[in-house]
Short mmCIF file of N, CA and C in Angstrom, two decimals:
data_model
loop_
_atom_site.label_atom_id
_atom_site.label_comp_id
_atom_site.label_asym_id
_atom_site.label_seq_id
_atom_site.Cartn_x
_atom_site.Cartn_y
_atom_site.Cartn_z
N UNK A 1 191.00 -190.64 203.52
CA UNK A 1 191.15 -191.85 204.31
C UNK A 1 191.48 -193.01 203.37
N UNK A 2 191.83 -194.06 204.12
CA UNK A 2 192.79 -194.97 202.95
C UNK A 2 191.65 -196.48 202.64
N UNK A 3 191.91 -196.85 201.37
CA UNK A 3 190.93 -197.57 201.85
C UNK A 3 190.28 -199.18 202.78
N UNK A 4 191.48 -199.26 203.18
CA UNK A 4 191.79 -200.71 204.45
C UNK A 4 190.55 -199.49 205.67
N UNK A 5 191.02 -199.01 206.14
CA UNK A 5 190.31 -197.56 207.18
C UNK A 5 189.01 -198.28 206.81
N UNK A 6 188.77 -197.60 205.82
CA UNK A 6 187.06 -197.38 205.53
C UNK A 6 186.24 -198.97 205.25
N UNK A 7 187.16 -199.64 204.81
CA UNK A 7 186.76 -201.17 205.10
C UNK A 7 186.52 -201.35 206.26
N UNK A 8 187.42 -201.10 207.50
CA UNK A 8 187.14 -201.23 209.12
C UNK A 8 185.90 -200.76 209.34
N UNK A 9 185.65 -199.19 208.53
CA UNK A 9 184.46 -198.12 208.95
C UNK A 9 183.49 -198.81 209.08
N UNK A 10 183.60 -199.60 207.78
CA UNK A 10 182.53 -200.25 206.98
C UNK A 10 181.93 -201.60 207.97
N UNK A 11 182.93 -202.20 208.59
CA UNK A 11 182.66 -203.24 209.20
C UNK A 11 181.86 -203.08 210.49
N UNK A 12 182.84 -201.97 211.08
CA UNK A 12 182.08 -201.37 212.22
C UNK A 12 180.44 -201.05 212.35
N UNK A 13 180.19 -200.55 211.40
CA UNK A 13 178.78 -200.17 210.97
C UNK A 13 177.88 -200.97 210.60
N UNK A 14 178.22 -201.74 210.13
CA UNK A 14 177.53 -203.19 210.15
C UNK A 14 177.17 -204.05 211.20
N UNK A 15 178.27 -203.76 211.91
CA UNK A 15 177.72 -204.44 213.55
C UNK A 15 177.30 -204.00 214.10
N UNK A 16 176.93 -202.63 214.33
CA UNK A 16 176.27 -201.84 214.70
C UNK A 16 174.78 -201.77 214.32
N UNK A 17 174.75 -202.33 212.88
CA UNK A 17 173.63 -202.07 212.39
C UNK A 17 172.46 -203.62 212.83
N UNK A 18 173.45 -204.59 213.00
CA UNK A 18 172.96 -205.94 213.52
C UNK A 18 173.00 -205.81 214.86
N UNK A 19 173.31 -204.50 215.76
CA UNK A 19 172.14 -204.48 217.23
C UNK A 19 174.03 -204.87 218.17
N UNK A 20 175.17 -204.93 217.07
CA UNK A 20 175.97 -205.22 218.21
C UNK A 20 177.07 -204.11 218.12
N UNK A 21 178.19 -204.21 218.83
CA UNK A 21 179.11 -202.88 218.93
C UNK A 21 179.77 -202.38 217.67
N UNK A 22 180.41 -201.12 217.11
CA UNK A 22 180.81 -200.78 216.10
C UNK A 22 182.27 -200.72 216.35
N UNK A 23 182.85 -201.78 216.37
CA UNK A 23 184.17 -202.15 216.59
C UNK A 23 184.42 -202.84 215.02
N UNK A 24 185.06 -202.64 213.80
CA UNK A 24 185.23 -203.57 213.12
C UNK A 24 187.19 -203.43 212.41
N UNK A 25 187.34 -204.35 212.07
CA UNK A 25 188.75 -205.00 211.54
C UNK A 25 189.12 -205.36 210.21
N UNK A 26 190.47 -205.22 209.63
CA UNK A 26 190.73 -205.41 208.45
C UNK A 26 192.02 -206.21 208.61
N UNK A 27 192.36 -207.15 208.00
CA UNK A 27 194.11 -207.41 208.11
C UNK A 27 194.55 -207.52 206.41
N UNK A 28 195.43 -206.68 205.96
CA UNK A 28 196.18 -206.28 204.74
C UNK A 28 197.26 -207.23 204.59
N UNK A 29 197.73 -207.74 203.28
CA UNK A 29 198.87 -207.48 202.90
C UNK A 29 198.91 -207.33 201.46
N UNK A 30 200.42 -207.22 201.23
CA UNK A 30 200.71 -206.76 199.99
C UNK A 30 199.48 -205.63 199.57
N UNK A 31 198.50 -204.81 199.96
CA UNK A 31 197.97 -204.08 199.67
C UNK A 31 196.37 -204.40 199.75
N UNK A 32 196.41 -205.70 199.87
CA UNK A 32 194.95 -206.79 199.27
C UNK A 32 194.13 -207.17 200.52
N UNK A 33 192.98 -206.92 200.78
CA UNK A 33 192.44 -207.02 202.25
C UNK A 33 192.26 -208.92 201.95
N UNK A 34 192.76 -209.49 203.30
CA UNK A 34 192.65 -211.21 203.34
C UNK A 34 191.52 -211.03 204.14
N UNK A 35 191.39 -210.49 205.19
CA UNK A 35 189.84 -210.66 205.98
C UNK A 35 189.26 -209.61 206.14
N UNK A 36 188.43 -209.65 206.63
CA UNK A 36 187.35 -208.19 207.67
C UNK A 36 186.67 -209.00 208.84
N UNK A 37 186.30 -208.18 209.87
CA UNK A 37 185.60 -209.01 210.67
C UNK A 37 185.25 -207.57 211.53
N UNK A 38 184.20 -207.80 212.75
CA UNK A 38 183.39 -206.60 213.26
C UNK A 38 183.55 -207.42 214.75
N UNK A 39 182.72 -206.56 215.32
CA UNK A 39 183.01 -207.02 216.63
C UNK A 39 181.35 -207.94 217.31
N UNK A 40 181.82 -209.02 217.33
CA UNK A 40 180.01 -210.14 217.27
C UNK A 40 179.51 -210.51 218.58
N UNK A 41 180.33 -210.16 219.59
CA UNK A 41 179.79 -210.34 221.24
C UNK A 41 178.54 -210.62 221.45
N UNK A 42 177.92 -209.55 220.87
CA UNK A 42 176.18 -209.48 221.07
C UNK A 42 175.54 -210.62 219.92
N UNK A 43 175.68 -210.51 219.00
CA UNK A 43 174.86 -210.96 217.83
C UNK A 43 175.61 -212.11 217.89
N UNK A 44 176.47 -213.10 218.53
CA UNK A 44 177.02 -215.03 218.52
C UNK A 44 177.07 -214.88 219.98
N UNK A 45 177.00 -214.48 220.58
CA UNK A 45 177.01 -214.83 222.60
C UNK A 45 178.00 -215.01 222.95
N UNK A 46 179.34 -214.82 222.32
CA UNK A 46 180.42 -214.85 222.04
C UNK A 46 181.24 -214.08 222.70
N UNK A 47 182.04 -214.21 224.13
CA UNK A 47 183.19 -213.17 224.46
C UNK A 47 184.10 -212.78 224.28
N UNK A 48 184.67 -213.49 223.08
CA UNK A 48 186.09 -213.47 222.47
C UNK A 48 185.67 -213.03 221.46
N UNK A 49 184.47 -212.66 221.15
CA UNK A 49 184.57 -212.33 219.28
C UNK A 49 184.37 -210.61 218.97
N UNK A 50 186.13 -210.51 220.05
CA UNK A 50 186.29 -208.56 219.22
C UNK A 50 186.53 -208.48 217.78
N UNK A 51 186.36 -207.36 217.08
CA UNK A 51 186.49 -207.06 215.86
C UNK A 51 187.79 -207.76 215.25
N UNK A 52 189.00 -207.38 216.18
CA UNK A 52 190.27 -207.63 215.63
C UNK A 52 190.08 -209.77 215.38
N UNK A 53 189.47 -210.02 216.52
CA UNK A 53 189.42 -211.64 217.14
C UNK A 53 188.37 -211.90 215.43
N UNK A 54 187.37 -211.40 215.52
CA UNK A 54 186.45 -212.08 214.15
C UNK A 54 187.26 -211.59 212.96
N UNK A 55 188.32 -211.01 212.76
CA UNK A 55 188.59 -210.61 211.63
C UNK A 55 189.75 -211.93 211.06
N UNK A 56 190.58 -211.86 212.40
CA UNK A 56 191.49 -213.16 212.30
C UNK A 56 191.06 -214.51 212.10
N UNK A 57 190.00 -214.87 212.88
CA UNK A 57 189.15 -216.04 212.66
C UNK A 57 188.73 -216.10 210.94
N UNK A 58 188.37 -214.93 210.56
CA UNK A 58 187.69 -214.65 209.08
C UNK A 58 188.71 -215.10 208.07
N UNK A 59 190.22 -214.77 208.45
CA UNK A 59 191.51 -215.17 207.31
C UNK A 59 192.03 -216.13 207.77
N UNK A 60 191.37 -217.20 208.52
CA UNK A 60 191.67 -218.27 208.54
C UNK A 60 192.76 -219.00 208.80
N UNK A 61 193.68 -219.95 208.49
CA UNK A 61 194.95 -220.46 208.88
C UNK A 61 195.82 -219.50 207.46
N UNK A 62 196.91 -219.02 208.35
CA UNK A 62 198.07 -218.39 207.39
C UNK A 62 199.25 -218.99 208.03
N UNK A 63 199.77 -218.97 206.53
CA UNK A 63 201.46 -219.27 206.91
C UNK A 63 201.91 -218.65 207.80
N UNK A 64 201.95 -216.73 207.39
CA UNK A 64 202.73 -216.21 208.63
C UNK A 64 201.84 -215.28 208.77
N UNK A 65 201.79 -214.09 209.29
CA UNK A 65 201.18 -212.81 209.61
C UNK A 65 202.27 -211.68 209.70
N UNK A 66 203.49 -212.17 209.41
CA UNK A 66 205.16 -211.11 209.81
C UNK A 66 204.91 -210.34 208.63
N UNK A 67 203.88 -210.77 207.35
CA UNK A 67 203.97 -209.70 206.12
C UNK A 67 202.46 -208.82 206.08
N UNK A 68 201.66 -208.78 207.66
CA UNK A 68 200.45 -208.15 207.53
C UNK A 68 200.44 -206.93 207.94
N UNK A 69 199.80 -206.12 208.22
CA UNK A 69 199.21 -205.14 208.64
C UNK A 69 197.67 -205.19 209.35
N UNK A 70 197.17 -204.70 210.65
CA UNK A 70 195.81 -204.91 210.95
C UNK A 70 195.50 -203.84 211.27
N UNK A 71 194.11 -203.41 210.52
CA UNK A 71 193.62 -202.14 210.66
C UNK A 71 191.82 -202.30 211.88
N UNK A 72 192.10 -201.22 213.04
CA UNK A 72 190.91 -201.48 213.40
C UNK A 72 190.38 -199.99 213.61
N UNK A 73 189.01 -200.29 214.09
CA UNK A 73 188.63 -198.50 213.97
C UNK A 73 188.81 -198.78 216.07
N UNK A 74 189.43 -199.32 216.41
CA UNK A 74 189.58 -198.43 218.01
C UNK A 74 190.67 -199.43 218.49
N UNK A 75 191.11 -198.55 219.01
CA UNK A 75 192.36 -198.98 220.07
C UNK A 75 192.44 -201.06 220.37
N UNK A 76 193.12 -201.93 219.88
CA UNK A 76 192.83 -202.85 220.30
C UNK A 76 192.67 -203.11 222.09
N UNK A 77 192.10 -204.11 222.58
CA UNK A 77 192.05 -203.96 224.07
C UNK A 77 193.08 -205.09 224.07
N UNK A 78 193.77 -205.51 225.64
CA UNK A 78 194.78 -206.86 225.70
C UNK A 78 194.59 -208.01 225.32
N UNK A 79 193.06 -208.42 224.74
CA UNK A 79 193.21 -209.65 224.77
C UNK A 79 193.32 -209.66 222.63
N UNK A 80 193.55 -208.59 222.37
CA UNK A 80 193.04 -208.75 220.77
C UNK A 80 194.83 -208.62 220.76
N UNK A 81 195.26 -207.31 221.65
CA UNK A 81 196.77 -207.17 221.42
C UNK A 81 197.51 -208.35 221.67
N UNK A 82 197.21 -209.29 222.54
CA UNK A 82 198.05 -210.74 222.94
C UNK A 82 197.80 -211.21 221.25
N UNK A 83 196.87 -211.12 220.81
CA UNK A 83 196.77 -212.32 219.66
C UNK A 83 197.82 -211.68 218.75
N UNK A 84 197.84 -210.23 218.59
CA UNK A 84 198.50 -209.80 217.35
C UNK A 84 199.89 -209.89 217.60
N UNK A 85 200.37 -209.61 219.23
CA UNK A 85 201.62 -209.83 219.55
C UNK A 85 202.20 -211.02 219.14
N UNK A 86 201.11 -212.36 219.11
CA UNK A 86 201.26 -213.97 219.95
C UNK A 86 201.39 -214.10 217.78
N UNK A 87 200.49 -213.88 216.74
CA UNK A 87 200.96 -214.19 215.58
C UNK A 87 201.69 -213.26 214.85
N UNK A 88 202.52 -212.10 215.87
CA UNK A 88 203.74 -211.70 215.02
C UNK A 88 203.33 -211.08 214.13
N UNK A 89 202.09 -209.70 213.91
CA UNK A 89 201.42 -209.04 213.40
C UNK A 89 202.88 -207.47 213.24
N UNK A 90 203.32 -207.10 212.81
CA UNK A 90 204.15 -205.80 213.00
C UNK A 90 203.68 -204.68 212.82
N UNK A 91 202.26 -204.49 212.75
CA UNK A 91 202.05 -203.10 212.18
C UNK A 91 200.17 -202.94 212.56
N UNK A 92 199.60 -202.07 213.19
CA UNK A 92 198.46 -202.40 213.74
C UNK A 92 198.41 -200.22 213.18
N UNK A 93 197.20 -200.30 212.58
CA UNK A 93 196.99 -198.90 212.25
C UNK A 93 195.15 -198.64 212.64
N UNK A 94 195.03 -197.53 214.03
CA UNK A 94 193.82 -197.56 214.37
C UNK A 94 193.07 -196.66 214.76
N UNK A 95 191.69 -196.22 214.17
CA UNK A 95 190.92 -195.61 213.77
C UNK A 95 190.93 -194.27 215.29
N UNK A 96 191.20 -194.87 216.12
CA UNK A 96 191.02 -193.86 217.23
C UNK A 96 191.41 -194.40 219.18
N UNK A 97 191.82 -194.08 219.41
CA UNK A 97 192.17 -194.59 221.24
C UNK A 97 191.37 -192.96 221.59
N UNK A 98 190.53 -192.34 221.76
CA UNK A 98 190.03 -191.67 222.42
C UNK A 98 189.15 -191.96 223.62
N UNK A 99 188.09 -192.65 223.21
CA UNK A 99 187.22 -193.38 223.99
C UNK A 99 187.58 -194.71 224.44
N UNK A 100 188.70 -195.12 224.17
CA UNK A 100 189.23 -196.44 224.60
C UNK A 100 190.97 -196.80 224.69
N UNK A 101 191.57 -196.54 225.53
CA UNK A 101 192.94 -196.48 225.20
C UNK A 101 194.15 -197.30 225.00
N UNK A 102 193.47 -198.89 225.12
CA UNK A 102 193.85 -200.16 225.02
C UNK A 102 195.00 -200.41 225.54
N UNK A 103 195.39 -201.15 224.82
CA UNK A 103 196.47 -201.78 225.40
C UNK A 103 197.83 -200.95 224.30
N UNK A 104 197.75 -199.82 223.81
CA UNK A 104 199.18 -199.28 222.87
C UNK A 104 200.68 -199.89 223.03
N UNK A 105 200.88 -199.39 224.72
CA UNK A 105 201.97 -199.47 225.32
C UNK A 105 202.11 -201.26 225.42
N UNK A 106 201.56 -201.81 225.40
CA UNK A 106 201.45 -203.54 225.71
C UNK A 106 202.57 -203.98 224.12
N UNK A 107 201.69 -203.52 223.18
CA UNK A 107 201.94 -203.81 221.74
C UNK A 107 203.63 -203.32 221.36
N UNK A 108 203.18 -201.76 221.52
CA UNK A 108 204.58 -201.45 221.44
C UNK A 108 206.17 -202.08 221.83
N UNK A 109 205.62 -202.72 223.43
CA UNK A 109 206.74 -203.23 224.18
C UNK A 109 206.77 -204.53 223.43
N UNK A 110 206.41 -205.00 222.64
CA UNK A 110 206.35 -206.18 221.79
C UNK A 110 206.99 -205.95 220.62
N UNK A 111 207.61 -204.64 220.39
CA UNK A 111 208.08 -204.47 218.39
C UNK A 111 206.46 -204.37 217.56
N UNK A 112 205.40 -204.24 218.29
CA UNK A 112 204.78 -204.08 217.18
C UNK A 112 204.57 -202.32 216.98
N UNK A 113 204.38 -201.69 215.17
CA UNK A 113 204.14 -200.36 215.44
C UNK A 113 202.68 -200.15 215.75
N UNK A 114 202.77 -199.02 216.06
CA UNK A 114 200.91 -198.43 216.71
C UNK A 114 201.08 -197.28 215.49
N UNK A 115 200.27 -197.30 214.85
CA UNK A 115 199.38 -195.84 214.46
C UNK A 115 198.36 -195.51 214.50
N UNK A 116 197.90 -194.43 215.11
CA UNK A 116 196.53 -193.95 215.75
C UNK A 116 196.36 -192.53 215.19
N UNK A 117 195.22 -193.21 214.07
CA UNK A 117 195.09 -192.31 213.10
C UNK A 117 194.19 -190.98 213.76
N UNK A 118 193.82 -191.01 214.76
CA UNK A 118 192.64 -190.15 215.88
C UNK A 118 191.52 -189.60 214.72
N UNK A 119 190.53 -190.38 214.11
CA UNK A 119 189.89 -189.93 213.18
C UNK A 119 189.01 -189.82 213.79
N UNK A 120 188.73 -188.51 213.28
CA UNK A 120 186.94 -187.97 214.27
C UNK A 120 185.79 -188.75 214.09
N UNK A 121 185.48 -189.46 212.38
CA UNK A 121 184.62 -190.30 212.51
C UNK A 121 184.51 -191.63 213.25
N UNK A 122 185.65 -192.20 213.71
CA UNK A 122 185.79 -193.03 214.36
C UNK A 122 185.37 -192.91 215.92
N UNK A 123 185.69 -191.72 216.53
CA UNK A 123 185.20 -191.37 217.87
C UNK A 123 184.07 -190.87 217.54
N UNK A 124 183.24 -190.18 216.87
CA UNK A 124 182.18 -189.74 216.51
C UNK A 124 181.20 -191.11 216.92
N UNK A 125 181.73 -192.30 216.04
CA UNK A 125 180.50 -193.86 216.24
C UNK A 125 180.68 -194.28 217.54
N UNK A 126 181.64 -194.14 218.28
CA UNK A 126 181.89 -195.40 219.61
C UNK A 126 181.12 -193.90 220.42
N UNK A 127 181.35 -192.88 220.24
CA UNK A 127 181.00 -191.94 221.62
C UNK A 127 179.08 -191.97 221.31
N UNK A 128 178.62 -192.20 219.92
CA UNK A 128 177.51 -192.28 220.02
C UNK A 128 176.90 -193.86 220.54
N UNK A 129 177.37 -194.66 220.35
CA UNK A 129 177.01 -196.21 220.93
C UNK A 129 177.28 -195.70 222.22
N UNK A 130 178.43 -195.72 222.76
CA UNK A 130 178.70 -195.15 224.49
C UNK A 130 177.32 -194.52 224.83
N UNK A 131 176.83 -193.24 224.66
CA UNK A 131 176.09 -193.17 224.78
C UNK A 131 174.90 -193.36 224.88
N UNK A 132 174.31 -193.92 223.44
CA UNK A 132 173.43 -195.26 223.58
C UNK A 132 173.08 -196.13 224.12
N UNK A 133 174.27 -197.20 224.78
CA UNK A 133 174.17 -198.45 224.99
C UNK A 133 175.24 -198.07 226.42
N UNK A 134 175.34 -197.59 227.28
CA UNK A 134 176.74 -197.49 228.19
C UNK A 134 176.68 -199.21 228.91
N UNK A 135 175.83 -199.45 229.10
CA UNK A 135 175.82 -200.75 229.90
C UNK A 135 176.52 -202.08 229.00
N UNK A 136 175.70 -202.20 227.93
CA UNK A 136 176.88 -202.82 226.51
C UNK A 136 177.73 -202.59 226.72
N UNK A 137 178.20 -201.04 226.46
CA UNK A 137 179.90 -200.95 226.53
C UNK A 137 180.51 -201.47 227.73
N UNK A 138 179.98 -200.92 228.78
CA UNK A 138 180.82 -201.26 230.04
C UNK A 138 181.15 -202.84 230.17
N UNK A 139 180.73 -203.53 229.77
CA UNK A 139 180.32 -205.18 229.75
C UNK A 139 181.41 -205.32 228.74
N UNK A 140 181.08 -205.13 227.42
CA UNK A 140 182.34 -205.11 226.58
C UNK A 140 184.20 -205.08 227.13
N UNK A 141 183.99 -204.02 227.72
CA UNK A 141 185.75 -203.76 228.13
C UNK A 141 185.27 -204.06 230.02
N UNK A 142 184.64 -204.68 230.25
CA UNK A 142 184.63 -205.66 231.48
C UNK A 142 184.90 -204.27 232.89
N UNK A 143 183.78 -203.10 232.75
CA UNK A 143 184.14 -202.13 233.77
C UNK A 143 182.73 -202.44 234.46
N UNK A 144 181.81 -203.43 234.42
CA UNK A 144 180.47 -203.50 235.20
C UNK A 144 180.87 -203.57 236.74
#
């Protein structure tokens, strides 16, 4: 696994470990991670703060984003894909759409690429939180 991936892993697990979802984010360039961010819903009261959303917030004002890459460990959902579409992100590489199948086709129809690395450890953490927490999740991707 590469190591932007396992930075996401890494992030994910951390939020997880602070009581909130294991959603976490990386955005690359030139090779060099500029942010990380996890997914903080639970732990800031926060409805906008998905992994991909705290990771962007985390790298702060950029010139452009046309030279990034964003790595997350799950499928972005529409409102993380509007942002990456909306700052011209080209390249989104992610840990798994098994348990969540986002918005792919949204992104795509935008020029951005999708790679969906389907890594078992990645569905391995969200199917055990799912399990865990289903009411969290369902609240999360707004199926209550």
């Amino acid at each position: 696994m590469d190591e932007f991936m396992q930075a996401a892993i890494d992030e994910a697990r951390l939020g997880r470990k602070e009581g909130g979802i294991p959603i976490g984010s990386v955005l690359v360039r030139n090779g060099q991670i500029v942010a990380k961010g996890h997914n903080k819903r639970v732990q800031e009261l926060n409805p906008i703060k998905h992994g991909e959303m705290d990771c962007l917030n985390n790298a702060g004002r950029q010139r452009t984003y046309r030279d990034t890459v964003i790595y997350s460990t799950l499928m972005p959902c529409f409102m993380c894909a509007g942002t990456i579409v909306q700052f011209k992100i080209p390249k989104v590489i992610v840990g798994e759409s098994r348990t969540f199948d986002g918005a792919r086709e949204f992104m795509e129809s935008h020029g951005v690429e999708v790679v969906d690395l389907d890594l078992d450890e990645c569905v391995q953490m969200m199917e055990e939180f799912i399990e865990a927490e289903p009411t969290l999740w369902n609240e999360d991707i707004m199926e209550l």
